[in-house]
Structures are given as structure tokens and as C-alpha cells.
mmCIF file of N, CA and C in Angstrom:
data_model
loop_
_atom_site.group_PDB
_atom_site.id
_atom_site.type_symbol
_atom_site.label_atom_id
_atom_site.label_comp_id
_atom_site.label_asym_id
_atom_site.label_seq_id
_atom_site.Cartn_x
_atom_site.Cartn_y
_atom_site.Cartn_z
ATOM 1 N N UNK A 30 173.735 59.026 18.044
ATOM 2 C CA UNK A 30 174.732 59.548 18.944
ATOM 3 C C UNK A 30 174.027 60.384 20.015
ATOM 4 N N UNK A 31 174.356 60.419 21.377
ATOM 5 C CA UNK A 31 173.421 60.917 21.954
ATOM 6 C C UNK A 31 174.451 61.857 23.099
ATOM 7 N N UNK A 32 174.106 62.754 23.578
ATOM 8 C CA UNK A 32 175.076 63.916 24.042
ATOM 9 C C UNK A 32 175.211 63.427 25.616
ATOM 10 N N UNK A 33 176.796 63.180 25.298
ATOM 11 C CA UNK A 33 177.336 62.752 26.715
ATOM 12 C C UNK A 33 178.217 64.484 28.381
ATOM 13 N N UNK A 34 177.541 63.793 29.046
ATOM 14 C CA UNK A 34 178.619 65.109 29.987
ATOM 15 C C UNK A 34 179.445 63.288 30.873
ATOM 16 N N UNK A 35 180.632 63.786 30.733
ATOM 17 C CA UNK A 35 181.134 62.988 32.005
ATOM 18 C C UNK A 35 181.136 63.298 33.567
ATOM 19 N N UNK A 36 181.322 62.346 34.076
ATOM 20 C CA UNK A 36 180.731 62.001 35.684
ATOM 21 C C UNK A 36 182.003 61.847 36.008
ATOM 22 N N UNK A 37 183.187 62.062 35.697
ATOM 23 C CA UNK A 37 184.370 61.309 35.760
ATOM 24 C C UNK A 37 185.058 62.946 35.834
ATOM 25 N N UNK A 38 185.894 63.409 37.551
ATOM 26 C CA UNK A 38 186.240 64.679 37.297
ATOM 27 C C UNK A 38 187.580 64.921 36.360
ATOM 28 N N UNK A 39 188.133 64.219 36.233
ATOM 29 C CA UNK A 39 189.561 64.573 35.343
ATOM 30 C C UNK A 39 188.730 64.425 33.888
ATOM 31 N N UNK A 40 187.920 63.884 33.189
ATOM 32 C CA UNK A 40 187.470 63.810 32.153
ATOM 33 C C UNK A 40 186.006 65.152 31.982
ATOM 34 N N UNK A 41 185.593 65.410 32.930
ATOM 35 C CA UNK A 41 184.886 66.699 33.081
ATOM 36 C C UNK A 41 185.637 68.024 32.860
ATOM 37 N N UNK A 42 186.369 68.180 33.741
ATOM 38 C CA UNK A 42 187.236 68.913 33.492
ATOM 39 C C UNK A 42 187.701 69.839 32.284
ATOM 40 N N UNK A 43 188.184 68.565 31.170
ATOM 41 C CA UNK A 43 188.821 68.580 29.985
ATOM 42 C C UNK A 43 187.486 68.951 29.550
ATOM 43 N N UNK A 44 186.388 68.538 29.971
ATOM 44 C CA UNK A 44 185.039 68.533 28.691
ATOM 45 C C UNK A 44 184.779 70.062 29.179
ATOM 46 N N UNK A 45 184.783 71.066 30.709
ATOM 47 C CA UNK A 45 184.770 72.096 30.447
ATOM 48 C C UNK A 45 185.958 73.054 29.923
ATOM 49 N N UNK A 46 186.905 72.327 29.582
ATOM 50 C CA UNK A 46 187.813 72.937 28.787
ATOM 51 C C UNK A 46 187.206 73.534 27.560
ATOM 52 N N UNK A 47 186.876 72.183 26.657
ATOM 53 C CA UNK A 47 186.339 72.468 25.197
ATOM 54 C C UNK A 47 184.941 72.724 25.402
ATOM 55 N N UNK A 48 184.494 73.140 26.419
ATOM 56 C CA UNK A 48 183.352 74.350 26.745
ATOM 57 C C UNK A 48 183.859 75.125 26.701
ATOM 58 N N UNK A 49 184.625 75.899 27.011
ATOM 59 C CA UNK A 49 185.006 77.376 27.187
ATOM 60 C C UNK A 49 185.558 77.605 26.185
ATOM 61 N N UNK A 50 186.729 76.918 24.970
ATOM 62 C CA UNK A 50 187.147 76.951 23.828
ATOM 63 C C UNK A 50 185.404 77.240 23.116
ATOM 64 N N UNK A 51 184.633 76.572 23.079
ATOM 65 C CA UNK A 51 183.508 76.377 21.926
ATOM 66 C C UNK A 51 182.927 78.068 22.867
ATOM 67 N N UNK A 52 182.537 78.632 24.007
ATOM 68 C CA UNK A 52 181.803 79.801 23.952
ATOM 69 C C UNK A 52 182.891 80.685 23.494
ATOM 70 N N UNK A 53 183.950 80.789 23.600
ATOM 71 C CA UNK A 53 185.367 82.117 23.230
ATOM 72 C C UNK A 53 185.251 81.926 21.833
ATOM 73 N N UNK A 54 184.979 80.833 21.243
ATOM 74 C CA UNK A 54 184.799 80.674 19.428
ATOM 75 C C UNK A 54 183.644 81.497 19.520
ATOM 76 N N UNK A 55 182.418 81.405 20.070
ATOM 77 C CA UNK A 55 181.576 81.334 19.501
ATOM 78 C C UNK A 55 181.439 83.243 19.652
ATOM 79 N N UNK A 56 181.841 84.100 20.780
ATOM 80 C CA UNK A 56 182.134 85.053 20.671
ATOM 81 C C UNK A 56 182.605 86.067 19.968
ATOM 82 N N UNK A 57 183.671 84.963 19.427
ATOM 83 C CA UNK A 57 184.805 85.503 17.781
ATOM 84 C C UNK A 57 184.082 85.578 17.373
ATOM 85 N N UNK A 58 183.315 84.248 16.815
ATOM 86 C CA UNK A 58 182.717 84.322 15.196
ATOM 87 C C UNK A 58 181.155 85.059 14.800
ATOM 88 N N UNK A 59 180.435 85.631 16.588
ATOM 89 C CA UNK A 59 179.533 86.103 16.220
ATOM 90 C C UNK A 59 179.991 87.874 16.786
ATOM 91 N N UNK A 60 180.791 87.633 17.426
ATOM 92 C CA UNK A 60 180.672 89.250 17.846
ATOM 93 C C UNK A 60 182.167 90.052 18.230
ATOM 94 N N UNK A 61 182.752 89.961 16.822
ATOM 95 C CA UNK A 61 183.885 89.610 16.724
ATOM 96 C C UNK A 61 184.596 91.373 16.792
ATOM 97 N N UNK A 62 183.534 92.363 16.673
ATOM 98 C CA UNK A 62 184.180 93.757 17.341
ATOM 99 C C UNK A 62 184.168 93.431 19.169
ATOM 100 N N UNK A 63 183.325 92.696 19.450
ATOM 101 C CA UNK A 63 183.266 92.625 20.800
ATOM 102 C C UNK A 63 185.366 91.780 21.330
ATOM 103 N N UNK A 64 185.455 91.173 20.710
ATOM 104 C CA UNK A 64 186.684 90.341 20.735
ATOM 105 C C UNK A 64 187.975 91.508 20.662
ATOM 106 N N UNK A 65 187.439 92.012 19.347
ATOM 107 C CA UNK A 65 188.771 92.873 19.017
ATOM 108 C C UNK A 65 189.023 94.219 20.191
ATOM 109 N N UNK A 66 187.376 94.769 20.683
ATOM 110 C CA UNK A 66 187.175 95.995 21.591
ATOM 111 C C UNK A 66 188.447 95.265 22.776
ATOM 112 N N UNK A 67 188.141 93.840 23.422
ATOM 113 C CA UNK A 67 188.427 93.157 24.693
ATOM 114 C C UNK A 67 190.148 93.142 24.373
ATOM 115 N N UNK A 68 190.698 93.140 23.193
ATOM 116 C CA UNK A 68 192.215 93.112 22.807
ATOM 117 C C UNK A 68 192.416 93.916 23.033
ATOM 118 N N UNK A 69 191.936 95.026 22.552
ATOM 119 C CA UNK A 69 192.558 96.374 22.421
ATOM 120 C C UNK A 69 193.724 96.717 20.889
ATOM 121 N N UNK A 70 192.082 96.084 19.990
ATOM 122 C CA UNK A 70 192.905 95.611 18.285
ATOM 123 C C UNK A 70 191.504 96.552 18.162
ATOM 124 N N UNK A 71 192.064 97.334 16.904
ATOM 125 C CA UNK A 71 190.826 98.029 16.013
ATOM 126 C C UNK A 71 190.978 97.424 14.533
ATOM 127 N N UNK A 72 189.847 98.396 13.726
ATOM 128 C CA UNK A 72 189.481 97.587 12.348
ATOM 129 C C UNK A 72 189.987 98.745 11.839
ATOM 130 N N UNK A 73 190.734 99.135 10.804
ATOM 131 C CA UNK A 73 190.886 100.250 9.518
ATOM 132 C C UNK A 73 189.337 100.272 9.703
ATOM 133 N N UNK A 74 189.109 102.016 9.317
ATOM 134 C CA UNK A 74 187.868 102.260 8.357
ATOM 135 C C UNK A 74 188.208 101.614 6.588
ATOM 136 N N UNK A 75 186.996 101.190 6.591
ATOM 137 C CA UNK A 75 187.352 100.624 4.976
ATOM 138 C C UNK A 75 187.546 99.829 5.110
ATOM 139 N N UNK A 76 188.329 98.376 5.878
ATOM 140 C CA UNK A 76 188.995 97.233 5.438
ATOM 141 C C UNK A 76 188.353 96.451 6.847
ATOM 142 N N UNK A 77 187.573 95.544 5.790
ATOM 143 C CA UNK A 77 186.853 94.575 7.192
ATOM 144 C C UNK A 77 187.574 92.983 6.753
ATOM 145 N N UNK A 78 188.828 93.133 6.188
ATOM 146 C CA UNK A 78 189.518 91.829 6.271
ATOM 147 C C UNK A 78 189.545 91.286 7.891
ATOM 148 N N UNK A 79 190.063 92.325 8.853
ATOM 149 C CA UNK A 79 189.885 91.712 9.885
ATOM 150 C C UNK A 79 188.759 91.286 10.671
ATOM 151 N N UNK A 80 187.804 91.173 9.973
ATOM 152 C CA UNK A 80 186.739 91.111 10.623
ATOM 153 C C UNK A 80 186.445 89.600 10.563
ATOM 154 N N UNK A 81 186.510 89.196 9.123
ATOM 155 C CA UNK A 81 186.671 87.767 8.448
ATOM 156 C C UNK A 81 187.777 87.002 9.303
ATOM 157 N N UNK A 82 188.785 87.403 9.408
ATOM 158 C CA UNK A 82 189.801 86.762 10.086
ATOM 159 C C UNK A 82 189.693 86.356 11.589
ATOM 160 N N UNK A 83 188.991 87.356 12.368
ATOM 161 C CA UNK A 83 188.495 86.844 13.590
ATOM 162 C C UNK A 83 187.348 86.038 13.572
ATOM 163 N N UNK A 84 186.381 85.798 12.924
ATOM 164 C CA UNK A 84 185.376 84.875 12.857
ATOM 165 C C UNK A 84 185.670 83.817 12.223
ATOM 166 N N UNK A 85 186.431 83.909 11.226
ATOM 167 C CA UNK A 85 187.207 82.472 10.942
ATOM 168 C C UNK A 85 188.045 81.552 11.140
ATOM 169 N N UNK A 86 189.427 82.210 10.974
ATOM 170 C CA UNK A 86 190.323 81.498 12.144
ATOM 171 C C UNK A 86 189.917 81.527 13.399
ATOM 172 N N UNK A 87 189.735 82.555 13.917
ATOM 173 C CA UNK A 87 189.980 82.759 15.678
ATOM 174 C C UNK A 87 188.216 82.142 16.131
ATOM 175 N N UNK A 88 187.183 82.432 15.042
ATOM 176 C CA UNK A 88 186.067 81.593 16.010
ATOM 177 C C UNK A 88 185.517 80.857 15.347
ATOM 178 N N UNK A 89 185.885 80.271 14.270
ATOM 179 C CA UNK A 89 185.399 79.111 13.679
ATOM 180 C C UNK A 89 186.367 78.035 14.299
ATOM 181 N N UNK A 90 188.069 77.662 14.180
ATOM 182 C CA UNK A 90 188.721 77.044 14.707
ATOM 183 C C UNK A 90 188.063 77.102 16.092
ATOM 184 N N UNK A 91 188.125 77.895 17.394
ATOM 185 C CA UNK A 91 187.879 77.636 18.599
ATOM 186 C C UNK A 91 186.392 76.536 18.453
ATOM 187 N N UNK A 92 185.552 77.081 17.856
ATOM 188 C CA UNK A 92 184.222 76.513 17.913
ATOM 189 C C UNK A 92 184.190 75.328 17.229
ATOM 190 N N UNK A 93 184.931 74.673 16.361
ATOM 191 C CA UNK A 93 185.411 73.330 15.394
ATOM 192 C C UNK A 93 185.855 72.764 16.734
ATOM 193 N N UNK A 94 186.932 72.712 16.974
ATOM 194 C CA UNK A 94 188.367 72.238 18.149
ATOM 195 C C UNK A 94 186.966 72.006 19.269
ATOM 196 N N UNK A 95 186.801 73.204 19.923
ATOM 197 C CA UNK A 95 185.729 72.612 20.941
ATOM 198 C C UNK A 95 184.823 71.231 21.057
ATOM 199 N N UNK A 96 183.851 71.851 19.824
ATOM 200 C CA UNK A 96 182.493 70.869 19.831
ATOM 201 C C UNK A 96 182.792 69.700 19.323
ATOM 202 N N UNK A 97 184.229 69.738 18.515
ATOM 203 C CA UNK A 97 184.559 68.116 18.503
ATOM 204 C C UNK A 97 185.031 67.475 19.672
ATOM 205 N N UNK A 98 185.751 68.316 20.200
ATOM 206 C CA UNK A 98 185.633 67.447 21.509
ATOM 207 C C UNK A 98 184.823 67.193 22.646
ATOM 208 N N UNK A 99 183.732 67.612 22.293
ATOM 209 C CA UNK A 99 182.673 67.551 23.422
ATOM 210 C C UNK A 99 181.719 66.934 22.420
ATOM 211 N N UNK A 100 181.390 66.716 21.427
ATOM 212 C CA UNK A 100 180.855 66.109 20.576
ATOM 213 C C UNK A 100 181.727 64.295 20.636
ATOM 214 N N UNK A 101 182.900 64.349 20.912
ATOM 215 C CA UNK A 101 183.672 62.865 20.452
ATOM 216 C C UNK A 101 183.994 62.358 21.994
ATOM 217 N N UNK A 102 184.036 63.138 22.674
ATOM 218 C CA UNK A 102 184.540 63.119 24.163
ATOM 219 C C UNK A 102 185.943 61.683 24.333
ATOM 220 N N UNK A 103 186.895 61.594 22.980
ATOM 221 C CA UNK A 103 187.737 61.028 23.324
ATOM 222 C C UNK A 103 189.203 61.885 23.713
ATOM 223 N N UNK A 104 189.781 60.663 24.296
ATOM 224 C CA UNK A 104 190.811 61.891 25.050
ATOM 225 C C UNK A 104 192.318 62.450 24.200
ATOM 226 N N UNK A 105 192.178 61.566 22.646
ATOM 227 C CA UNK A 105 193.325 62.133 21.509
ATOM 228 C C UNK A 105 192.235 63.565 21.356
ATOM 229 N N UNK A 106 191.119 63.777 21.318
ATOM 230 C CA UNK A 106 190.464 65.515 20.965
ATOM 231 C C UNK A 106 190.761 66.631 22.325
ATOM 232 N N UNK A 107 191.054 65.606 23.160
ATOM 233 C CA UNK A 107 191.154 66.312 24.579
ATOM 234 C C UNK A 107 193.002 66.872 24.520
ATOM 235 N N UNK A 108 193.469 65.793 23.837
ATOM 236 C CA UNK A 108 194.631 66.184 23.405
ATOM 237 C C UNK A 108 194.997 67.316 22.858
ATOM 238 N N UNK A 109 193.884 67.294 21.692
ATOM 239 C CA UNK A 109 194.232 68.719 21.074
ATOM 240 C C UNK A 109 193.883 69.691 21.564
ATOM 241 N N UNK A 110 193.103 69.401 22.203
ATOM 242 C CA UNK A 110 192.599 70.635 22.820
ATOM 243 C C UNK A 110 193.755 71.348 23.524
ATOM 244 N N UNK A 111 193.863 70.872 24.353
ATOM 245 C CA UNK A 111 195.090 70.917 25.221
ATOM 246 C C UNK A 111 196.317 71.807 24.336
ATOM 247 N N UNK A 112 197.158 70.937 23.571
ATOM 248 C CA UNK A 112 197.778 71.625 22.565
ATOM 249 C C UNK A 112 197.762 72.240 22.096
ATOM 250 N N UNK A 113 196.307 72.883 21.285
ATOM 251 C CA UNK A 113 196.187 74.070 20.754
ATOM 252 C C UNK A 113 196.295 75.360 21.991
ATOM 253 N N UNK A 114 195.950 75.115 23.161
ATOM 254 C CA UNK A 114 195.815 76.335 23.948
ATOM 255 C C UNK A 114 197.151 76.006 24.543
ATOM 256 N N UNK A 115 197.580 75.326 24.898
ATOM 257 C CA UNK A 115 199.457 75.255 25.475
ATOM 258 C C UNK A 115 200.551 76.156 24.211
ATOM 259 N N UNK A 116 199.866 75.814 23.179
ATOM 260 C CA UNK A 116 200.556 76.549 21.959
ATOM 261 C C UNK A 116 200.422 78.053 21.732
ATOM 262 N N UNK A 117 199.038 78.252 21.911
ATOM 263 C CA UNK A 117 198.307 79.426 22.342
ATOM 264 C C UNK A 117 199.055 80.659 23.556
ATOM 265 N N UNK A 118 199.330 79.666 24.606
ATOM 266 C CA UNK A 118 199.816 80.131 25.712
ATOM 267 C C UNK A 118 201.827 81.013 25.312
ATOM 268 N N UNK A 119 201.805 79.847 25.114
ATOM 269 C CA UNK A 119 203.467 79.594 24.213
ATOM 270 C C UNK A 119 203.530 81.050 23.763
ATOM 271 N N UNK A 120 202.865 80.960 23.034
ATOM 272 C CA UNK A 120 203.015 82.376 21.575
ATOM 273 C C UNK A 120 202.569 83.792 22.062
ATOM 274 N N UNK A 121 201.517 83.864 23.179
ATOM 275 C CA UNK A 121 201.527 85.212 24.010
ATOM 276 C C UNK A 121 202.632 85.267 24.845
ATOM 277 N N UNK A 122 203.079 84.067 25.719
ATOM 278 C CA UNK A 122 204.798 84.192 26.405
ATOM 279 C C UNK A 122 205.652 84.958 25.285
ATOM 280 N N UNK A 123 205.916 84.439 24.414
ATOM 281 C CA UNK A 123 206.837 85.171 23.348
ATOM 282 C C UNK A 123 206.290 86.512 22.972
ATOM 283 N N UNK A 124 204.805 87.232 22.869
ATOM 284 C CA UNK A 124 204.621 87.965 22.425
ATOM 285 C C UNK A 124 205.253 89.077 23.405
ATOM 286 N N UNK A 125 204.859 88.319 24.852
ATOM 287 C CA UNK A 125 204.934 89.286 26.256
ATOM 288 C C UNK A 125 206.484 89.289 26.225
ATOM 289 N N UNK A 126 207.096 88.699 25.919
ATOM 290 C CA UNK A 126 208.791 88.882 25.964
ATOM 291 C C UNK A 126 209.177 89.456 24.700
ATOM 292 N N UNK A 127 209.330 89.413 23.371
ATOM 293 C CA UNK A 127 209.609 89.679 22.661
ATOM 294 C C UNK A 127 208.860 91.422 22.267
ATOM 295 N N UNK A 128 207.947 91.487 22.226
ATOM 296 C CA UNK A 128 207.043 92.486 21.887
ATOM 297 C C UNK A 128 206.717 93.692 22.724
ATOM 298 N N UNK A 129 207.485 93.478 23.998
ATOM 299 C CA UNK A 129 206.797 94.454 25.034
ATOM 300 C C UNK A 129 205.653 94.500 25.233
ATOM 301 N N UNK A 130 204.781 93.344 25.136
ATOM 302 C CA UNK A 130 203.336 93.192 25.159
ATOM 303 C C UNK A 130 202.899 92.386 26.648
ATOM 304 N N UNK A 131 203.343 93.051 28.023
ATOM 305 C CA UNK A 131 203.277 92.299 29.148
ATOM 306 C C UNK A 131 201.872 93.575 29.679
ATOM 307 N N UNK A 132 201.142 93.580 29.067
ATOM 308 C CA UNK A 132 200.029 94.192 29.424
ATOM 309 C C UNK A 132 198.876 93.447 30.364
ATOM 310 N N UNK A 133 197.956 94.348 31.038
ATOM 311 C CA UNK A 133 197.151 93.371 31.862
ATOM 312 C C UNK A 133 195.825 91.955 31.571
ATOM 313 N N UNK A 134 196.077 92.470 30.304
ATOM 314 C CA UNK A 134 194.820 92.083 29.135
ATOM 315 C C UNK A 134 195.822 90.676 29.052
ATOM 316 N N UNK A 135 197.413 90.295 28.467
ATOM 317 C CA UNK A 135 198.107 89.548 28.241
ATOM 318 C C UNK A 135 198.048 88.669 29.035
ATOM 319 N N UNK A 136 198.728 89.287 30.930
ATOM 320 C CA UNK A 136 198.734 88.501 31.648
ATOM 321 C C UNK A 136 197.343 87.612 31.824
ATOM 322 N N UNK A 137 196.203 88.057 32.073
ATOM 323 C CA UNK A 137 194.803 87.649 31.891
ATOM 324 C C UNK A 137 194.713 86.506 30.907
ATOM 325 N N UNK A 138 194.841 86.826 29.549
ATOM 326 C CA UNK A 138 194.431 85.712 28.921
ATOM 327 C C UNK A 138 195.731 84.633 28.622
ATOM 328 N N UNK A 139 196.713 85.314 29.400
ATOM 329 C CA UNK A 139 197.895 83.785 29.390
ATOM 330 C C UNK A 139 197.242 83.188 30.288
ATOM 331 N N UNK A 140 196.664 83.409 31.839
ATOM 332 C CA UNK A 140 196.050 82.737 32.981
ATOM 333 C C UNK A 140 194.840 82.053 32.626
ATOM 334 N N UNK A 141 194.142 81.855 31.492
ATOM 335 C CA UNK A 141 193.078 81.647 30.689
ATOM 336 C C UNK A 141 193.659 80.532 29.911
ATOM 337 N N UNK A 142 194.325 80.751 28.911
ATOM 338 C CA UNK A 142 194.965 79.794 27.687
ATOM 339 C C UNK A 142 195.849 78.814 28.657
ATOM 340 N N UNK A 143 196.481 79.262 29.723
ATOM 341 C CA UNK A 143 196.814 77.977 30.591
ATOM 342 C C UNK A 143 196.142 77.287 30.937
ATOM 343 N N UNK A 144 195.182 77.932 32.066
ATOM 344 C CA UNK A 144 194.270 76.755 32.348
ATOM 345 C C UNK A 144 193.729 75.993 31.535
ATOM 346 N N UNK A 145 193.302 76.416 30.148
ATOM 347 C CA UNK A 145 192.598 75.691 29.470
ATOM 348 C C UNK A 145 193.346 74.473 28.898
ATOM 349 N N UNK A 146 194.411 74.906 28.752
ATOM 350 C CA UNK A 146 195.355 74.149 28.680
ATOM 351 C C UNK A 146 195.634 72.694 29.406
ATOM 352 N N UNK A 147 196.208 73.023 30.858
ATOM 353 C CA UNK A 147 196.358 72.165 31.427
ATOM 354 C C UNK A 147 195.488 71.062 31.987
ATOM 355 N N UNK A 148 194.032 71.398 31.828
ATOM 356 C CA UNK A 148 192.975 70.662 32.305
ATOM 357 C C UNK A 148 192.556 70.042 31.445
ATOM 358 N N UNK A 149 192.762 69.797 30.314
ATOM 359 C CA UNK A 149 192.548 68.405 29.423
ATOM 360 C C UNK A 149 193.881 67.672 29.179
ATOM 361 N N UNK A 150 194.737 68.502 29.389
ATOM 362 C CA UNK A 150 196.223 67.635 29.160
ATOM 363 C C UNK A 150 196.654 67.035 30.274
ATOM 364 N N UNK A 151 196.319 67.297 31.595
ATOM 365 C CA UNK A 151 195.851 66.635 32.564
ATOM 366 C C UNK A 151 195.299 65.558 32.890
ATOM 367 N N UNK A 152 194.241 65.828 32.296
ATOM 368 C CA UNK A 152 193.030 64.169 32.410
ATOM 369 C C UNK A 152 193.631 63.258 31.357
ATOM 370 N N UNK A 153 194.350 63.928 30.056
ATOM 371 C CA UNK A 153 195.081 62.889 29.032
ATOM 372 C C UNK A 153 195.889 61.817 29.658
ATOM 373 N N UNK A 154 196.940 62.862 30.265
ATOM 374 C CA UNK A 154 198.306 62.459 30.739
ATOM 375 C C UNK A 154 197.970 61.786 32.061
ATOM 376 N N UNK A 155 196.264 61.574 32.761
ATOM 377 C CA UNK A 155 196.131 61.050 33.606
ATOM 378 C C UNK A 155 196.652 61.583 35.057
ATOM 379 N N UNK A 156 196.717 62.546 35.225
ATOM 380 C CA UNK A 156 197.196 63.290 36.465
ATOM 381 C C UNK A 156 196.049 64.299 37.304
ATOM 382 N N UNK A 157 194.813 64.097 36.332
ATOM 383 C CA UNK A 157 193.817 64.118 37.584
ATOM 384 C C UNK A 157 192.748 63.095 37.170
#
């Protein structure tokens, strides 16, 4: 198997999508006070459950989801990609409405989880 970049901009695109998914994983799962500092989430003294939880879910998933799709470069992984951060997006909308959580940090990474979003679901759905 030999490591492809596409030449093709709607399929580039999507592939720097699940670039930026695979470095934001890879952030979680290695420097994952750095993640929580950028939220504005702390750790209990004593309890490093959350610590596990951001390097696992939040940057093992990103960094899985990514490099398979830049590893498979087909466009059902481009799919997910897509989906997972449209879903992503989804659930900070609700947080920012429901939660009183329309902070500047929010708006920021909704403008983030969109784009990432739309630029592989894009090249899927064939619209660039």
C-alpha cells in the first residue's frame, strides 16, 4: 500500500479534512491538559479519569477516524468523516442554545467542526 495525497481538489480537500481530525486527535491523546487548558475544562486534584477520557475517546477516535481516511482515501471514510464532525457541530449548537454555552471558544470551534465538516461531505455529495 503506498501513501496517496490526491491531485483532485474536492477529494484533497476532504483528505485535509481527515488531516486536521488526525493532528486535533493527536493533540488530545498526547497533550491532553493542553486540550482541556484550550476548553476551559480542568482536572479534580486526585482524579485523572479525565485525563484517560480525553486521550481516548476525544484523541484516539479523532486520530482512528482521520488516518483511516487518509490511509483508505475512499469517499464512504470521507463520509464519516464528515458525519462525525457535522454531528460534532450539531451537539455544540445545542450546547450553545441549551447550556448558555455561546462563549468565544464555542463559536470558534463550531467554525472549525463545520468546516471540517462540510469539506469532505462536499467532495462526497460531489459539490466540489
Amino acid at each position: 500500500m503506498e501513501f496517496y495525497i490526491p491531485t483532485e481538489t474536492g477529494e484533497f480537500l476532504a483528505f485535509c479534512a481527515a488531516a486536521a481530525a488526525t493532528l486535533i486527535g493527536l493533540v488530545m491523546l498526547f497533550a491532553p491538559r493542553l486540550a482541556f487548558r484550550a476548553a476551559g475544562i480542568g482536572v479534580a486534584e486526585g482524579r485523572r479519569g479525565g485525563l484517560a477520557e480525553v486521550r481516548s475517546t476525544m484523541g484516539g477516535m479523532h486520530v482512528g477516524l482521520g488516518l483511516g481516511a487518509i490511509l483508505l482515501g475512499q469517499p464512504m471514510v470521507y463520509l464519516a468523516v464528515g458525519a462525525a464532525f457535522a454531528l460534532a457541530a450539531f451537539g455544540r449548537i445545542l450546547s450553545m442554545m441549551s447550556d448558555n454555552g455561546a462563549t468565544l471558544f464555542n463559536w470558534i470551534a463550531l467554525a472549525v467542526q463545520a468546516a471540517l465538516a462540510i469539506l469532505p461531505l462536499a467532495y462526497v455529495f460531489g459539490l466540489i
